[in-house]
Short mmCIF file of C-alpha atoms in Angstrom, two decimals:
data_model
loop_
_atom_site.label_atom_id
_atom_site.label_comp_id
_atom_site.label_asym_id
_atom_site.label_seq_id
_atom_site.Cartn_x
_atom_site.Cartn_y
_atom_site.Cartn_z
CA UNK A 7 84.93 137.16 145.38
CA UNK A 8 83.20 138.84 142.41
CA UNK A 9 79.60 139.77 143.04
CA UNK A 10 76.76 138.34 140.97
CA UNK A 11 73.49 140.22 140.56
CA UNK A 12 70.84 138.10 138.84
CA UNK A 13 68.15 139.77 136.75
CA UNK A 14 65.38 138.30 134.62
CA UNK A 15 67.67 137.95 131.58
CA UNK A 16 71.20 138.75 132.69
CA UNK A 17 73.44 138.58 135.68
CA UNK A 18 76.35 140.91 136.27
CA UNK A 19 79.80 139.57 137.05
CA UNK A 20 82.69 141.64 138.28
CA UNK A 21 86.16 140.61 137.16
CA UNK A 22 89.57 142.32 137.04
CA UNK A 23 88.52 144.38 134.01
CA UNK A 24 85.14 145.52 135.30
CA UNK A 25 81.49 144.48 135.15
CA UNK A 26 80.24 142.07 132.48
CA UNK A 27 76.63 141.21 131.67
CA UNK A 28 76.26 137.44 131.26
CA UNK A 29 73.07 135.61 130.24
CA UNK A 30 71.37 134.66 133.50
CA UNK A 31 71.01 130.99 132.62
CA UNK A 32 74.55 130.59 131.29
CA UNK A 33 77.01 128.34 133.06
CA UNK A 34 79.95 130.30 131.66
CA UNK A 35 81.12 133.56 133.18
CA UNK A 36 82.72 136.91 132.50
CA UNK A 37 85.86 135.78 130.66
CA UNK A 38 83.86 133.60 128.30
CA UNK A 39 81.37 136.40 127.68
CA UNK A 40 84.16 138.84 126.83
CA UNK A 41 85.69 136.31 124.43
CA UNK A 42 82.32 135.56 122.82
CA UNK A 43 81.89 139.26 122.11
CA UNK A 44 85.46 139.74 120.88
CA UNK A 45 85.60 136.71 118.58
CA UNK A 46 82.16 136.61 117.00
CA UNK A 47 83.23 136.08 113.41
CA UNK A 48 83.43 132.69 111.73
CA UNK A 49 80.56 130.88 113.39
CA UNK A 50 82.87 127.86 113.76
CA UNK A 51 83.25 126.46 117.25
CA UNK A 52 86.10 124.30 118.59
CA UNK A 53 85.51 120.60 117.83
CA UNK A 54 83.35 118.77 120.34
CA UNK A 55 85.91 115.97 120.59
CA UNK A 56 88.52 118.56 121.58
CA UNK A 57 86.24 120.14 124.19
CA UNK A 58 85.45 116.76 125.68
CA UNK A 59 89.15 115.91 125.81
CA UNK A 60 89.74 119.17 127.67
CA UNK A 61 86.98 118.26 130.14
CA UNK A 62 88.69 114.90 130.63
CA UNK A 63 91.96 116.67 131.43
CA UNK A 64 90.19 118.88 134.00
CA UNK A 65 88.49 115.85 135.53
CA UNK A 66 91.78 113.97 135.99
CA UNK A 67 93.55 117.12 137.23
CA UNK A 68 90.96 117.65 139.96
CA UNK A 69 91.32 114.06 141.15
CA UNK A 70 95.10 114.32 141.21
CA UNK A 71 95.08 117.61 143.11
CA UNK A 72 92.74 116.10 145.70
CA UNK A 73 95.02 113.09 146.19
CA UNK A 74 98.00 115.43 146.49
CA UNK A 75 96.15 117.25 149.30
CA UNK A 76 96.07 120.65 147.60
CA UNK A 77 92.38 120.65 146.59
CA UNK A 78 89.50 119.96 148.99
CA UNK A 79 87.93 116.59 148.22
CA UNK A 80 84.39 118.01 148.12
CA UNK A 81 85.46 120.61 145.54
CA UNK A 82 87.30 118.01 143.50
CA UNK A 83 84.30 115.69 143.58
CA UNK A 84 82.03 118.47 142.33
CA UNK A 85 84.46 119.29 139.49
CA UNK A 86 84.63 115.61 138.54
CA UNK A 87 80.84 115.35 138.54
CA UNK A 88 80.49 118.44 136.35
CA UNK A 89 83.16 117.18 133.97
CA UNK A 90 81.33 113.86 133.67
CA UNK A 91 78.21 115.76 132.66
CA UNK A 92 80.16 117.73 130.06
CA UNK A 93 81.47 114.44 128.66
CA UNK A 94 77.89 113.28 128.05
CA UNK A 95 77.30 116.32 125.83
CA UNK A 96 74.86 117.90 128.28
CA UNK A 97 76.68 121.25 128.20
CA UNK A 98 77.81 121.43 124.58
CA UNK A 99 75.74 124.58 124.05
CA UNK A 100 77.72 126.37 126.79
CA UNK A 101 80.93 126.47 124.76
CA UNK A 102 80.25 129.65 122.86
CA UNK A 103 83.69 131.03 121.97
CA UNK A 104 84.54 131.13 118.27
CA UNK A 105 87.31 128.86 116.96
CA UNK A 106 89.35 131.85 115.77
CA UNK A 107 90.44 133.40 119.04
CA UNK A 108 93.65 133.93 120.94
CA UNK A 109 96.17 131.47 119.57
CA UNK A 110 96.81 129.75 122.89
CA UNK A 111 93.16 128.75 123.17
CA UNK A 112 92.97 130.61 126.50
CA UNK A 113 89.39 131.71 125.85
CA UNK A 114 88.24 128.13 125.34
CA UNK A 115 90.22 127.01 128.39
CA UNK A 116 88.47 129.65 130.48
CA UNK A 117 85.13 128.76 128.91
CA UNK A 118 85.70 125.20 130.18
CA UNK A 119 86.96 126.37 133.58
CA UNK A 120 83.93 128.61 134.08
CA UNK A 121 81.37 126.03 132.97
CA UNK A 122 82.86 123.37 135.22
CA UNK A 123 83.15 125.74 138.18
CA UNK A 124 79.61 127.05 137.71
CA UNK A 125 78.09 123.59 137.49
CA UNK A 126 80.21 122.42 140.45
CA UNK A 127 78.94 125.35 142.50
CA UNK A 128 75.38 124.49 141.49
CA UNK A 129 75.96 120.92 142.69
CA UNK A 130 77.38 122.17 146.00
CA UNK A 131 75.14 125.18 146.72
CA UNK A 132 72.20 125.07 144.33
CA UNK A 133 73.31 128.39 142.83
CA UNK A 134 74.54 128.67 139.24
CA UNK A 135 77.43 130.95 138.32
CA UNK A 136 79.89 132.71 140.54
CA UNK A 137 83.31 131.78 141.80
CA UNK A 138 82.53 130.39 145.23
CA UNK A 139 83.19 127.85 146.59
CA UNK A 140 84.70 126.51 143.32
CA UNK A 141 86.84 129.06 141.48
CA UNK A 142 87.50 128.53 137.74
CA UNK A 143 91.15 129.55 137.99
CA UNK A 144 92.14 128.57 141.52
CA UNK A 145 90.47 125.16 141.51
CA UNK A 146 89.45 123.92 138.05
CA UNK A 147 92.66 125.24 136.47
CA UNK A 148 94.90 124.27 139.39
CA UNK A 149 98.37 123.17 138.26
CA UNK A 150 97.63 124.15 134.68
CA UNK A 151 97.96 126.91 132.13
CA UNK A 152 96.12 127.23 128.84
CA UNK A 153 99.59 126.81 127.34
CA UNK A 154 99.88 123.20 128.49
CA UNK A 155 96.22 122.18 128.97
CA UNK A 156 95.12 123.10 125.42
CA UNK A 157 97.89 121.21 123.57
CA UNK A 158 97.32 118.30 125.94
CA UNK A 159 93.63 118.23 125.04
CA UNK A 160 94.51 118.41 121.34
CA UNK A 161 96.83 115.41 121.58
CA UNK A 162 94.38 113.43 123.70
CA UNK A 163 91.50 114.10 121.30
CA UNK A 164 93.58 113.14 118.26
CA UNK A 165 94.97 109.96 119.84
CA UNK A 166 91.49 108.87 120.94
CA UNK A 167 90.15 109.44 117.43
CA UNK A 168 92.91 107.34 115.90
CA UNK A 169 92.35 104.60 118.44
CA UNK A 170 88.54 104.55 118.44
CA UNK A 171 87.57 105.61 114.91
CA UNK A 172 90.34 105.82 112.32
CA UNK A 173 92.21 102.60 113.09
CA UNK A 174 89.02 100.47 113.11
CA UNK A 175 87.84 102.14 109.89
CA UNK A 176 91.10 101.37 108.11
CA UNK A 177 91.00 97.78 109.39
CA UNK A 178 87.46 97.50 108.02
CA UNK A 179 88.43 98.85 104.59
CA UNK A 180 91.43 96.54 104.47
CA UNK A 181 89.23 93.52 105.18
CA UNK A 182 86.78 94.52 102.45
CA UNK A 183 89.55 94.98 99.88
CA UNK A 184 91.20 91.70 100.90
CA UNK A 185 87.92 89.87 100.44
CA UNK A 186 87.59 91.23 96.90
CA UNK A 187 91.23 90.44 96.16
CA UNK A 188 90.50 86.80 96.89
CA UNK A 189 87.16 86.80 95.08
CA UNK A 190 88.65 88.38 91.95
CA UNK A 191 91.90 86.41 91.92
CA UNK A 192 90.76 84.20 89.03
CA UNK A 193 89.56 87.11 86.87
CA UNK A 194 92.18 87.83 84.21
CA UNK A 195 92.32 91.41 82.99
CA UNK A 196 94.63 93.63 81.03
CA UNK A 197 97.08 95.71 83.02
CA UNK A 198 97.55 99.36 82.12
CA UNK A 199 100.55 101.68 82.37
CA UNK A 200 100.69 105.26 81.08
CA UNK A 201 96.93 104.83 80.43
CA UNK A 202 97.91 102.34 77.72
CA UNK A 203 97.40 98.59 77.48
CA UNK A 204 100.09 96.59 79.25
CA UNK A 205 100.40 92.87 80.01
CA UNK A 206 97.75 90.60 81.55
CA UNK A 207 97.26 90.28 85.28
CA UNK A 208 94.31 89.42 87.50
CA UNK A 209 91.75 91.74 89.03
CA UNK A 210 92.62 90.15 92.35
CA UNK A 211 96.24 91.25 91.94
CA UNK A 212 95.08 94.83 91.38
CA UNK A 213 93.08 94.68 94.61
CA UNK A 214 96.03 93.14 96.46
CA UNK A 215 97.87 96.38 95.71
CA UNK A 216 95.05 98.31 97.36
CA UNK A 217 95.25 96.03 100.39
CA UNK A 218 98.94 96.75 100.76
CA UNK A 219 98.30 100.50 100.56
CA UNK A 220 95.94 100.23 103.52
CA UNK A 221 98.40 98.00 105.40
CA UNK A 222 100.99 100.74 105.05
CA UNK A 223 98.42 103.41 105.98
CA UNK A 224 97.78 101.56 109.24
CA UNK A 225 101.51 101.27 109.89
CA UNK A 226 101.96 105.00 109.33
CA UNK A 227 99.21 105.93 111.77
CA UNK A 228 100.53 103.48 114.36
CA UNK A 229 103.99 104.97 113.96
CA UNK A 230 102.95 108.52 114.92
CA UNK A 231 101.15 107.50 118.11
CA UNK A 232 104.14 107.52 120.49
CA UNK A 233 104.95 111.15 119.63
CA UNK A 234 101.29 112.20 119.64
CA UNK A 235 100.84 110.59 123.06
CA UNK A 236 103.53 112.78 124.65
CA UNK A 237 101.59 115.40 126.61
CA UNK A 238 102.56 118.95 127.50
CA UNK A 239 100.67 118.87 130.81
CA UNK A 240 102.88 120.00 133.67
CA UNK A 241 104.73 122.71 131.78
CA UNK A 242 102.23 125.42 132.79
CA UNK A 243 103.04 128.84 131.32
CA UNK A 244 106.33 128.40 129.45
CA UNK A 245 107.40 124.82 130.13
CA UNK A 246 109.10 125.38 133.49
CA UNK A 247 106.22 123.92 135.51
CA UNK A 248 105.67 127.05 137.63
CA UNK A 249 102.82 126.61 140.18
CA UNK A 250 102.32 122.90 139.40
CA UNK A 251 102.96 120.25 142.05
CA UNK A 252 106.02 118.16 141.05
CA UNK A 253 103.87 115.01 140.96
CA UNK A 254 100.88 116.63 139.26
CA UNK A 255 101.69 115.91 135.60
CA UNK A 256 102.74 112.29 135.99
CA UNK A 257 99.77 111.36 138.17
CA UNK A 258 97.23 113.18 135.98
CA UNK A 259 98.59 111.65 132.79
CA UNK A 260 98.42 108.21 134.42
CA UNK A 261 94.74 108.84 135.12
CA UNK A 262 94.19 109.89 131.51
CA UNK A 263 95.86 106.71 130.32
CA UNK A 264 93.71 104.53 132.57
CA UNK A 265 90.48 106.21 131.49
CA UNK A 266 91.18 106.18 127.74
CA UNK A 267 93.10 102.86 127.58
CA UNK A 268 95.77 104.73 125.60
CA UNK A 269 99.34 104.95 126.89
CA UNK A 270 100.00 108.66 127.31
CA UNK A 271 103.34 109.90 128.66
CA UNK A 272 104.64 113.16 130.04
CA UNK A 273 106.64 115.16 127.50
CA UNK A 274 110.35 114.40 127.54
CA UNK A 275 110.96 118.15 127.26
CA UNK A 276 108.21 120.60 128.17
CA UNK A 277 109.76 123.47 126.25
CA UNK A 278 109.50 121.47 123.02
CA UNK A 279 106.01 120.28 123.97
CA UNK A 280 104.69 123.85 124.24
CA UNK A 281 106.85 125.75 121.77
CA UNK A 282 106.42 123.27 118.90
CA UNK A 283 103.59 121.18 117.48
CA UNK A 284 105.72 118.80 115.43
CA UNK A 285 103.74 115.72 116.48
CA UNK A 286 100.57 117.30 115.11
CA UNK A 287 102.33 118.16 111.85
CA UNK A 288 103.66 114.59 111.63
CA UNK A 289 100.22 113.12 112.28
CA UNK A 290 98.69 115.34 109.63
CA UNK A 291 101.41 114.32 107.18
CA UNK A 292 100.63 110.65 107.78
CA UNK A 293 96.93 111.38 107.31
CA UNK A 294 97.66 113.16 104.05
CA UNK A 295 99.53 110.09 102.83
CA UNK A 296 96.55 107.91 103.74
CA UNK A 297 94.26 110.34 101.89
CA UNK A 298 96.47 110.15 98.80
CA UNK A 299 96.17 106.36 98.94
CA UNK A 300 92.38 106.58 99.16
CA UNK A 301 92.33 108.77 96.06
CA UNK A 302 94.39 106.19 94.17
CA UNK A 303 92.03 103.37 95.18
CA UNK A 304 88.83 105.34 94.59
CA UNK A 305 90.03 106.62 91.22
CA UNK A 306 91.05 103.18 89.99
CA UNK A 307 87.68 101.74 91.03
CA UNK A 308 85.68 104.44 89.27
CA UNK A 309 87.79 104.21 86.12
CA UNK A 310 87.55 100.42 86.03
CA UNK A 311 83.79 100.84 86.42
CA UNK A 312 83.44 103.54 83.79
CA UNK A 313 80.82 103.02 81.12
CA UNK A 314 78.67 101.04 81.34
CA UNK A 315 79.00 100.52 77.57
CA UNK A 316 81.49 103.09 76.35
CA UNK A 317 84.09 102.96 79.12
CA UNK A 318 86.36 100.33 80.61
CA UNK A 319 83.58 98.53 82.44
CA UNK A 320 85.66 95.76 84.00
CA UNK A 321 83.97 96.45 87.34
CA UNK A 322 80.28 96.92 88.05
CA UNK A 323 79.79 99.50 90.78
CA UNK A 324 76.66 99.50 92.95
CA UNK A 325 73.85 101.69 91.61
CA UNK A 326 72.94 103.86 94.59
CA UNK A 327 71.03 106.81 93.14
CA UNK A 328 70.08 108.49 89.84
CA UNK A 329 73.12 110.23 88.41
CA UNK A 330 71.68 112.97 86.26
CA UNK A 331 68.89 115.52 86.30
CA UNK A 332 68.71 115.42 82.48
CA UNK A 333 69.92 111.98 81.33
CA UNK A 334 67.50 109.17 82.33
CA UNK A 335 69.13 105.96 83.47
CA UNK A 336 72.55 107.48 84.15
CA UNK A 337 74.26 106.22 87.31
CA UNK A 338 77.44 107.77 88.65
CA UNK A 339 80.28 106.47 90.89
CA UNK A 340 79.10 108.68 93.74
CA UNK A 341 80.95 106.97 96.59
CA UNK A 342 84.43 107.12 95.01
CA UNK A 343 83.76 110.76 94.10
CA UNK A 344 82.75 111.60 97.69
CA UNK A 345 85.84 109.83 99.03
CA UNK A 346 88.09 111.76 96.65
CA UNK A 347 86.60 115.09 97.74
CA UNK A 348 87.10 114.26 101.42
CA UNK A 349 90.68 113.24 100.69
CA UNK A 350 91.31 116.56 98.94
CA UNK A 351 89.97 118.39 102.00
CA UNK A 352 92.44 116.46 104.17
CA UNK A 353 95.27 117.52 101.85
CA UNK A 354 94.16 121.15 102.18
CA UNK A 355 93.98 120.81 105.95
CA UNK A 356 97.53 119.47 105.93
CA UNK A 357 98.75 122.62 104.19
CA UNK A 358 97.07 124.72 106.89
CA UNK A 359 98.54 122.54 109.64
CA UNK A 360 102.00 122.85 108.07
CA UNK A 361 101.75 126.63 108.12
CA UNK A 362 100.28 126.68 111.62
CA UNK A 363 102.95 124.32 112.89
CA UNK A 364 105.57 126.91 112.01
CA UNK A 365 103.98 129.39 114.42
CA UNK A 366 105.80 128.19 117.50
CA UNK A 367 107.12 131.58 118.53
CA UNK A 368 109.58 131.15 121.39
CA UNK A 369 107.78 129.18 124.14
CA UNK A 370 104.32 128.74 122.61
CA UNK A 371 102.62 127.85 119.36
CA UNK A 372 99.88 130.45 118.84
CA UNK A 373 97.59 128.60 116.40
CA UNK A 374 96.32 125.86 118.72
CA UNK A 375 92.56 126.21 118.02
CA UNK A 376 93.19 126.13 114.26
CA UNK A 377 95.42 123.07 114.60
CA UNK A 378 92.73 121.31 116.64
CA UNK A 379 90.01 122.09 114.09
CA UNK A 380 91.99 120.94 111.07
CA UNK A 381 93.60 117.84 112.55
CA UNK A 382 90.41 116.51 114.10
CA UNK A 383 88.44 117.23 110.93
CA UNK A 384 91.05 115.35 108.89
CA UNK A 385 90.96 112.38 111.26
CA UNK A 386 87.20 112.30 111.08
CA UNK A 387 87.13 112.59 107.28
CA UNK A 388 89.62 109.80 106.65
CA UNK A 389 87.73 107.50 109.02
CA UNK A 390 84.39 108.32 107.40
CA UNK A 391 85.84 107.99 103.90
CA UNK A 392 87.35 104.58 104.66
CA UNK A 393 84.08 103.17 105.99
CA UNK A 394 82.06 104.76 103.20
CA UNK A 395 84.30 103.26 100.54
CA UNK A 396 84.17 99.85 102.18
CA UNK A 397 80.46 99.65 102.94
CA UNK A 398 78.88 101.49 100.03
CA UNK A 399 81.28 100.53 97.26
CA UNK A 400 83.96 97.86 97.71
CA UNK A 401 81.74 95.25 99.34
CA UNK A 402 79.21 95.54 96.50
CA UNK A 403 81.65 95.49 93.57
CA UNK A 404 81.23 92.85 90.86
CA UNK A 405 83.61 91.88 88.08
CA UNK A 406 82.53 91.73 84.45
CA UNK A 407 84.62 88.69 83.58
CA UNK A 408 83.53 88.57 79.95
CA UNK A 409 84.60 92.16 79.34
CA UNK A 410 87.92 91.59 81.12
CA UNK A 411 88.66 88.63 78.86
CA UNK A 412 87.67 90.57 75.73
CA UNK A 413 90.13 93.33 76.55
CA UNK A 414 92.94 90.84 77.05
CA UNK A 415 92.25 89.23 73.71
CA UNK A 416 92.18 92.60 71.93
CA UNK A 417 95.34 93.93 73.55
CA UNK A 418 98.45 94.40 71.45
CA UNK A 419 100.56 94.14 74.60
CA UNK A 420 99.68 90.45 74.68
CA UNK A 421 102.58 89.97 72.29
CA UNK A 422 104.98 90.59 75.20
CA UNK A 423 104.47 86.98 76.32
CA UNK A 424 106.05 85.79 73.04
CA UNK A 425 109.30 87.74 73.43
CA UNK A 426 111.31 84.95 75.17
CA UNK A 427 110.49 82.62 72.23
CA UNK A 428 110.65 84.89 69.16
CA UNK A 429 112.60 87.96 70.34
CA UNK A 430 111.64 91.58 70.86
CA UNK A 431 112.00 92.76 67.24
CA UNK A 432 109.87 89.96 65.76
CA UNK A 433 107.25 90.52 68.47
CA UNK A 434 107.16 94.26 67.71
CA UNK A 435 106.69 93.52 64.01
CA UNK A 436 103.72 91.26 64.76
CA UNK A 437 102.19 93.86 67.09
CA UNK A 438 102.38 96.48 64.32
CA UNK A 439 100.77 94.09 61.89
CA UNK A 440 97.94 93.41 64.31
CA UNK A 441 97.44 97.15 64.80
CA UNK A 442 97.41 97.89 61.06
CA UNK A 443 95.01 95.05 60.22
CA UNK A 444 92.74 95.30 63.23
CA UNK A 445 93.36 91.67 64.05
CA UNK A 446 94.24 90.23 67.45
CA UNK A 447 97.75 89.16 68.37
CA UNK A 448 96.55 85.56 68.51
CA UNK A 449 95.21 85.78 64.96
CA UNK A 450 98.36 87.37 63.54
CA UNK A 451 100.73 84.97 65.30
CA UNK A 452 98.70 81.97 64.23
CA UNK A 453 98.58 83.15 60.61
CA UNK A 454 102.34 83.83 60.57
CA UNK A 455 103.00 80.38 62.00
CA UNK A 456 105.90 81.65 64.07
CA UNK A 457 105.14 79.10 66.78
CA UNK A 458 103.11 75.91 67.07
CA UNK A 459 99.48 76.54 68.05
CA UNK A 460 99.91 74.64 71.30
CA UNK A 461 102.83 76.91 72.27
CA UNK A 462 100.85 80.02 71.28
CA UNK A 463 98.02 78.94 73.57
CA UNK A 464 100.50 78.29 76.38
CA UNK A 465 102.05 81.75 76.03
CA UNK A 466 98.90 83.78 75.39
CA UNK A 467 96.67 81.91 77.81
#
């Protein structure tokens, strides 16, 4: 076993490459310290949700290996206890390796293995650090490789986020939009196509379109879950399962499913599960589509609320904060603007994920930490954006019914309702006359006496 010499500030650990000085109070060991020194660049750390998912994998693996009789129960129990502590966030400061590291995520895997082993040894012996009695590779990493554990943790973290955060947030936004669709259903407004006046509709109908967008967003995220929930665990180094017990993957994945209440399955083909990250790319693509939908909704709301006197002004947005450092009284549509920016970030992340997803060279994708960072950030941003839009904007929207009605009355497109009675050409002639004279369609049609007044009122509303 490697020797550990504690000093006031550092301890020395001996590994296969020599002696490494590790902070005396650190729970991580030599491999983490080497990685921390090699990859000290961006200042970005792997996502906490990803690290906790990895700890969950290690926890379930230890239990499985104990049941299979290949790991002493007392060692497994200590690993489980240390993993439970990691899951509370108690050791978040011990994960010190930069996000941009070896593409397999091996450094983060070893960071986790060493922290869990060190804390397990402390539980068993009272001594922090070292590799006895619990060894980070032989015991914590038993039946695993970074090449299957890291993608497994990525998929678990993403699926949990969809289940616990994104899906509820989209449901919440949908409910808020549906409520406004009903509340605004009686409010007639002018429709617009090509940024030009079109025919009348209701504000509720416009919001029903938003509701359907979110319905489809939910369907898209539900649709990716079966592929995302296929886990690479059990493939070890290249997908062949070398050094893993034949029952290890199935039993461990069953434990993960029971703990998370999400139905995870073992990969149908471990070579695909480690060489490709298509499920991550697919999930990101669905997220991008959801983000595009949020931009559409947020943009329409802020345009309909533009003004308050010199814009469209059919909606009154909540006044949340002063909008200008120079113009007193100005209030801006800050929530839609924030949502749009988050959506754009998701679209950028999707481009990165697309490029990273192509990096499945032979039996391993070598951009796993980057994929984890971008996908989990996108999931978080869409969930936050959906709740923000619902709570701070949609729920507080009001319709300016008087302004909506004024626009309808002024619209030249109102003449479209007369076409079945007077024909397209006659209607176009009347629309031009209204435009040239500045009169409304109702005024021009009434003056021309092309239809009885009662019929005009029936057609124009």
